[in-house]
N, CA and C of each residue as an Amber inpcrd file, in Angstrom:
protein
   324
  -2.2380000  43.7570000  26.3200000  -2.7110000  42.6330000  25.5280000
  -1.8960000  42.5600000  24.2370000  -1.4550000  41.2300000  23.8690000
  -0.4040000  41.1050000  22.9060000  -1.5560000  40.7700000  21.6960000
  -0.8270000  41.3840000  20.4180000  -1.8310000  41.9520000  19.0150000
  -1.2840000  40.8080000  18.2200000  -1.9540000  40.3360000  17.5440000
  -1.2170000  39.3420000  16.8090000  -0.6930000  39.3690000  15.2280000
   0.5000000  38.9720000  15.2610000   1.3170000  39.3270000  14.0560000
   0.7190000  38.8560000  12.8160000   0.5710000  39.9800000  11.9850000
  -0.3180000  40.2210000  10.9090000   0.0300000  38.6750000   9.8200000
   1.3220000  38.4110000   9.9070000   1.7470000  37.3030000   8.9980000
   0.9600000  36.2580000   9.4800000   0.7080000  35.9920000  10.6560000
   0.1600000  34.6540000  11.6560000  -0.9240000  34.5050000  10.6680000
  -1.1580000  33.1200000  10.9630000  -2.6740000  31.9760000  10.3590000
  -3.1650000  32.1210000  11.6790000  -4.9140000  32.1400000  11.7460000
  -5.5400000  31.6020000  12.4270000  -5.4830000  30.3220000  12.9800000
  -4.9480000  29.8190000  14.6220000  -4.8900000  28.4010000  14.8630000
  -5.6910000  27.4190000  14.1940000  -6.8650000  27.3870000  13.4270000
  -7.4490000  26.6540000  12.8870000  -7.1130000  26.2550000  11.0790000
  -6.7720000  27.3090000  10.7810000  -5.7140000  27.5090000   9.4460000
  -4.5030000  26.0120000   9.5270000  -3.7890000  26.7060000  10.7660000
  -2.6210000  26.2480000  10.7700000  -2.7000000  24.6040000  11.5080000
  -3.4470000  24.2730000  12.0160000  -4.0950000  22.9020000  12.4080000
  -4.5410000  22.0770000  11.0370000  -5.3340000  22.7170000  10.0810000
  -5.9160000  21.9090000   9.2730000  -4.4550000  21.6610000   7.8490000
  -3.6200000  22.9980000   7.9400000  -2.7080000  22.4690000   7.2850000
  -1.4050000  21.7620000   7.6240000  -1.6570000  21.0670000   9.0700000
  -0.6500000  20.5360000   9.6660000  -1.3470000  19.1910000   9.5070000
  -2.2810000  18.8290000   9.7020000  -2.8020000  17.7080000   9.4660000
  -3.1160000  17.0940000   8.0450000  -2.8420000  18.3320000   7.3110000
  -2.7480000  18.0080000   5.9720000  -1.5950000  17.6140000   5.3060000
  -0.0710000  18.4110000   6.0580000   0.7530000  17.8970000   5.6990000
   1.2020000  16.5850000   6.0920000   0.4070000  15.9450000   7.6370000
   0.9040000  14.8270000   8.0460000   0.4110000  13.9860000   7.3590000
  -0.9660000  13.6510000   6.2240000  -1.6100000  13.0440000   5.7410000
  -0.9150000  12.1680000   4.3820000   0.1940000  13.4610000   4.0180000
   0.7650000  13.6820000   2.8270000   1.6190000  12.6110000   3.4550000
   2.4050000  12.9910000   4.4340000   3.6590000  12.5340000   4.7820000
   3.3900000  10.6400000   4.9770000   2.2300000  10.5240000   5.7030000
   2.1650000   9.3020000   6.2480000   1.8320000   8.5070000   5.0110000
   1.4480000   9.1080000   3.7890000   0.9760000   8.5370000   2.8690000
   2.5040000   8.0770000   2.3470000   2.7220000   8.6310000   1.8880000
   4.8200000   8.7600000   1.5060000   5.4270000   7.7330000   2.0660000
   4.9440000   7.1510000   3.7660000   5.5250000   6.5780000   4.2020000
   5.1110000   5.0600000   4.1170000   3.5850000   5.1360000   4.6400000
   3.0650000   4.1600000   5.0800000   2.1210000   3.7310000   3.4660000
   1.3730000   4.2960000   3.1070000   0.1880000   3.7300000   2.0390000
   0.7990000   4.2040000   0.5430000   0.2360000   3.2550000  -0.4500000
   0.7770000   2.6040000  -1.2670000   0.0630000   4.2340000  -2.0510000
   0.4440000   4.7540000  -2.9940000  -0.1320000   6.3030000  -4.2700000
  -1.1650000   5.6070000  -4.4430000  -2.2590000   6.7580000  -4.6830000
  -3.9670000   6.1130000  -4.9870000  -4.4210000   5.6480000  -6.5890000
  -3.2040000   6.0240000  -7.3060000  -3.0220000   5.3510000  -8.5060000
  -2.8120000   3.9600000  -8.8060000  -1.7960000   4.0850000  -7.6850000
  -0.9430000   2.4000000  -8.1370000  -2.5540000   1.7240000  -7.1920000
  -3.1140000   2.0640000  -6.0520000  -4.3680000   1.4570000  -5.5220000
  -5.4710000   1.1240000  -6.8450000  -5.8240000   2.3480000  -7.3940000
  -6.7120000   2.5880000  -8.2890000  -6.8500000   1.3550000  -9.3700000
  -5.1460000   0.9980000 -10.0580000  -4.7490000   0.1650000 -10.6250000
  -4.9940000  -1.6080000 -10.0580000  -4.8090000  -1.4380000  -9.2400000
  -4.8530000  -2.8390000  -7.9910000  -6.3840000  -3.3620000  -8.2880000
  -6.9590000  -2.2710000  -8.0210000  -8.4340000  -2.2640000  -8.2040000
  -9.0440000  -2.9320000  -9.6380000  -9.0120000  -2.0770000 -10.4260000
  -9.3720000  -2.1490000 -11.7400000  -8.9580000  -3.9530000 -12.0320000
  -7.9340000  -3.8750000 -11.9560000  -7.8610000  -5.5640000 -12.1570000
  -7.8310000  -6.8380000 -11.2290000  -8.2820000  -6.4730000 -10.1350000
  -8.3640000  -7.2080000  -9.1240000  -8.8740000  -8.5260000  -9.3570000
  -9.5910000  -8.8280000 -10.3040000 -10.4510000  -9.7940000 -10.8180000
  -9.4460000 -10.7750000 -11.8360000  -8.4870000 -10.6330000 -12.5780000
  -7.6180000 -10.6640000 -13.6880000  -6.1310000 -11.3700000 -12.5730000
  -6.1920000 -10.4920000 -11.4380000  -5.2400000 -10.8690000 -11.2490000
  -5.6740000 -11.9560000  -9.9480000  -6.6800000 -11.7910000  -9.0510000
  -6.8230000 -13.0740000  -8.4800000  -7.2430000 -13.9460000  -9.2960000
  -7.4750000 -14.0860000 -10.1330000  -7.4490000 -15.3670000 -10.9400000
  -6.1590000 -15.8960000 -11.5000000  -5.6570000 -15.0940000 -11.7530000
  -3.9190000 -15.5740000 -12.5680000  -2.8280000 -15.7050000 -11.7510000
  -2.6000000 -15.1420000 -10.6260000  -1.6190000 -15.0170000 -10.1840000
  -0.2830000 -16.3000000  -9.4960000   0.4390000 -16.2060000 -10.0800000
   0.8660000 -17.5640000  -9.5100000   2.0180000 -17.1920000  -8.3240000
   1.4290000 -17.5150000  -6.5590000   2.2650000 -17.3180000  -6.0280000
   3.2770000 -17.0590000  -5.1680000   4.1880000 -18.6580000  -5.6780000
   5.3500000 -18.9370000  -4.6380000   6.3170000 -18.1600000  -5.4100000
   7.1250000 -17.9850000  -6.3470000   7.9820000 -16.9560000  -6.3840000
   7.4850000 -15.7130000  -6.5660000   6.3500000 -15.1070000  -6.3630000
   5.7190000 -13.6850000  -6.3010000   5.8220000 -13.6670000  -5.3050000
   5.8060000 -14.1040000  -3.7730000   5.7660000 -13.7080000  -2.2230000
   7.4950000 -13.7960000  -1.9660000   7.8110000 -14.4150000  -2.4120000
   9.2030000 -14.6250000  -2.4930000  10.1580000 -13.3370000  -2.6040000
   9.6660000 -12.9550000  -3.6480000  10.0400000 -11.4910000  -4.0290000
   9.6820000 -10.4780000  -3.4700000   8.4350000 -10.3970000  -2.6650000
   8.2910000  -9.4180000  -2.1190000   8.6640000  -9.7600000  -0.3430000
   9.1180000 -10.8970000  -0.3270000   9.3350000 -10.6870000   1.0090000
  10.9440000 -10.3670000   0.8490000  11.5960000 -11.0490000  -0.1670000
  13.1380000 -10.2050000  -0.6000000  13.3700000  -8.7130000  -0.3270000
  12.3060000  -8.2820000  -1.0190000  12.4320000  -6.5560000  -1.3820000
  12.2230000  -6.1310000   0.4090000  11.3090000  -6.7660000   1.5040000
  10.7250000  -6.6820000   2.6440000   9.3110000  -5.9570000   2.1000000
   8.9250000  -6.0700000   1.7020000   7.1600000  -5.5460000   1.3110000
   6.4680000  -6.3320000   1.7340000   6.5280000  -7.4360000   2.1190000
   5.5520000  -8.4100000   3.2460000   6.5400000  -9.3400000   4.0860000
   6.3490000  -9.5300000   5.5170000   7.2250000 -10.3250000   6.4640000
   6.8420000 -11.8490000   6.3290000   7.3020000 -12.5340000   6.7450000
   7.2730000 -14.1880000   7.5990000   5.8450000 -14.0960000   7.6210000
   5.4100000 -13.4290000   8.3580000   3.9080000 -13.6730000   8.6840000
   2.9790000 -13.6390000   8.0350000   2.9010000 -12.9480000   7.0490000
   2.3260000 -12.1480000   6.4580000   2.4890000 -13.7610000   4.9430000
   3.3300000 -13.5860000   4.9810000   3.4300000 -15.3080000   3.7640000
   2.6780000 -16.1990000   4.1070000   2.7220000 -16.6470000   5.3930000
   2.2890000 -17.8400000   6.2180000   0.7420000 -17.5140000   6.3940000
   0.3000000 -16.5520000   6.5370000  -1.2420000 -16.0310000   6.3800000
  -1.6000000 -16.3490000   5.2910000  -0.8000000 -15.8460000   4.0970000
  -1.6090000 -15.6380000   3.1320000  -1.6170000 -17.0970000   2.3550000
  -0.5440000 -17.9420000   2.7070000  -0.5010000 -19.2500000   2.2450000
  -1.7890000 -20.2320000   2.8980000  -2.3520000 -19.9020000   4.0800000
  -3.0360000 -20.4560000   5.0040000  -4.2920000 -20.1290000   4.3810000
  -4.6000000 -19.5690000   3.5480000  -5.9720000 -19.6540000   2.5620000
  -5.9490000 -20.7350000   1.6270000  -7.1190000 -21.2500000   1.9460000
  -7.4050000 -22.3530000   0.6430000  -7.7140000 -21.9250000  -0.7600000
  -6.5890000 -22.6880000  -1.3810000  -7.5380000 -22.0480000  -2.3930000
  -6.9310000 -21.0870000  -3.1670000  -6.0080000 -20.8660000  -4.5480000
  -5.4110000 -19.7310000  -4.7680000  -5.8070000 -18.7010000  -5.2830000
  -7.3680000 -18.5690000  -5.0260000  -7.8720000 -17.5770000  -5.5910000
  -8.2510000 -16.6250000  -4.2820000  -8.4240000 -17.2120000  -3.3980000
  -8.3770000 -17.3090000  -1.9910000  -6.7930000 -16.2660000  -1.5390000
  -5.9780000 -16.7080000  -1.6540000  -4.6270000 -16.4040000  -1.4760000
  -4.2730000 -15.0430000  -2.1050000  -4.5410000 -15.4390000  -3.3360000
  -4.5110000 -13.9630000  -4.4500000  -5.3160000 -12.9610000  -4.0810000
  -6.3630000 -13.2330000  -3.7800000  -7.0330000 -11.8920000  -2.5960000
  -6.6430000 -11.1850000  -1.5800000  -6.1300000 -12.1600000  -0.7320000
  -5.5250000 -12.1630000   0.5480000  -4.2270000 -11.2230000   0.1930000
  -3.4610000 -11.3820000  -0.5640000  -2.3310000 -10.6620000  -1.2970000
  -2.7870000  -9.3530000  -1.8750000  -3.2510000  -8.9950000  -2.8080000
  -4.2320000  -7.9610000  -3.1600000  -4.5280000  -6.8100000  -2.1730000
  -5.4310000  -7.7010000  -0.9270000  -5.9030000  -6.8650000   0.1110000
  -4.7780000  -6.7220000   1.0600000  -3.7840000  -6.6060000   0.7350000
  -2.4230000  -6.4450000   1.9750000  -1.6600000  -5.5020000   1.4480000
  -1.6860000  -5.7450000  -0.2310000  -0.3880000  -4.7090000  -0.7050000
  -0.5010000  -2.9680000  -0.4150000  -1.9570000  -2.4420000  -0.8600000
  -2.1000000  -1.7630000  -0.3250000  -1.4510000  -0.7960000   0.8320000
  -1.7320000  -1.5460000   1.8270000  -1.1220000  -1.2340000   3.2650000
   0.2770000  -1.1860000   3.5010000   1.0340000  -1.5840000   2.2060000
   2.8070000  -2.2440000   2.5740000   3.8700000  -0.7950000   1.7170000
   2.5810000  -0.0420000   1.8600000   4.2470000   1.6120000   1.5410000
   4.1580000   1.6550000   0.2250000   4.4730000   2.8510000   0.2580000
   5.0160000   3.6280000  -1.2500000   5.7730000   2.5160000  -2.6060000
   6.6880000   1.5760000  -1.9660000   7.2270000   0.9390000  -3.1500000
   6.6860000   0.0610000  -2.8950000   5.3220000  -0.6590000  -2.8920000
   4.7860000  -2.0660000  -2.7680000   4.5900000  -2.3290000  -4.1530000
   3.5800000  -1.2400000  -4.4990000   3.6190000  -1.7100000  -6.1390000
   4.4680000  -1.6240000  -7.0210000   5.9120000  -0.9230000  -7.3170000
   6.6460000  -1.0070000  -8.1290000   6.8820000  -2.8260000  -7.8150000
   7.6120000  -2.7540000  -6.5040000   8.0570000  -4.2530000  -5.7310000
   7.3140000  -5.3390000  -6.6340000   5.9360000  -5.3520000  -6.6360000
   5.0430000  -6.3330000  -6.8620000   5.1480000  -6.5300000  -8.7500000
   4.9500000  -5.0990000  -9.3300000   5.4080000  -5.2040000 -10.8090000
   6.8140000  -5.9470000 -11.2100000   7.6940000  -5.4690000 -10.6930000
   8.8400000  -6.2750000 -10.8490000   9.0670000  -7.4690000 -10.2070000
   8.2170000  -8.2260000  -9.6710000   7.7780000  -9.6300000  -9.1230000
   7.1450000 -10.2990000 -10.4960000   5.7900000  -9.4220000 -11.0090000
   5.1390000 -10.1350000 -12.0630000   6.8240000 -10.6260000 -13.1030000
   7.3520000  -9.4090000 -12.9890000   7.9870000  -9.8450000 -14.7150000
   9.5870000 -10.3820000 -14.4150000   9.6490000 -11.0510000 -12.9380000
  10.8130000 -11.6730000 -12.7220000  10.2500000 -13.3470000 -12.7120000
């Protein structure tokens, strides 16, 4: 019977920190830092009300932070307070540089 090497993690060790590192990773890849979210949040109210935006989608479909489709959706809300939500609730989901992307949208 083979003894197991004293360095080894328990398979359950090494499962929960593999899934921990993929969590990290997919975050890196796919979802936006829970700061720049946090931020999104806090003014969510400020900014669907203000936001003006045909050259703000513009820019982010430049940078690629939202596709064709994804414009045409969000234009397809009545209503630009409507729209500005719709935008809001997407960036989120659009990767690691959505929000820098979107800051340098406001101030272009």
């Amino acid at each position: 019977m083979a003894t197991p090497i004293a360095s080894s993690r328990p398979a359950f060790q090494q499962k929960d920190l593999m899934t921990a590192d993929r969590g990290r990773r997919m975050l890196g890849v796919c979802g936006m830092h829970p700061d720049h979210q946090e931020a999104l949040k806090k003014n969510r109210v400020v900014l669907a009300k203000q936001l003006l935006l045909g050259e703000l989608l513009e820019h982010l479909l430049e940078k690629d932070i939202i596709t064709l489709e994804m414009r045409e959706h969000i234009q397809a809300k009545v209503g630009s307070f409507s729209q500005n939500v719709e935008l809001l609730n997407l960036l989120p989901k659009r990767g690691p540089q959505a929000f820098d992307a979107f800051c340098d949208a406001l101030h272009a």
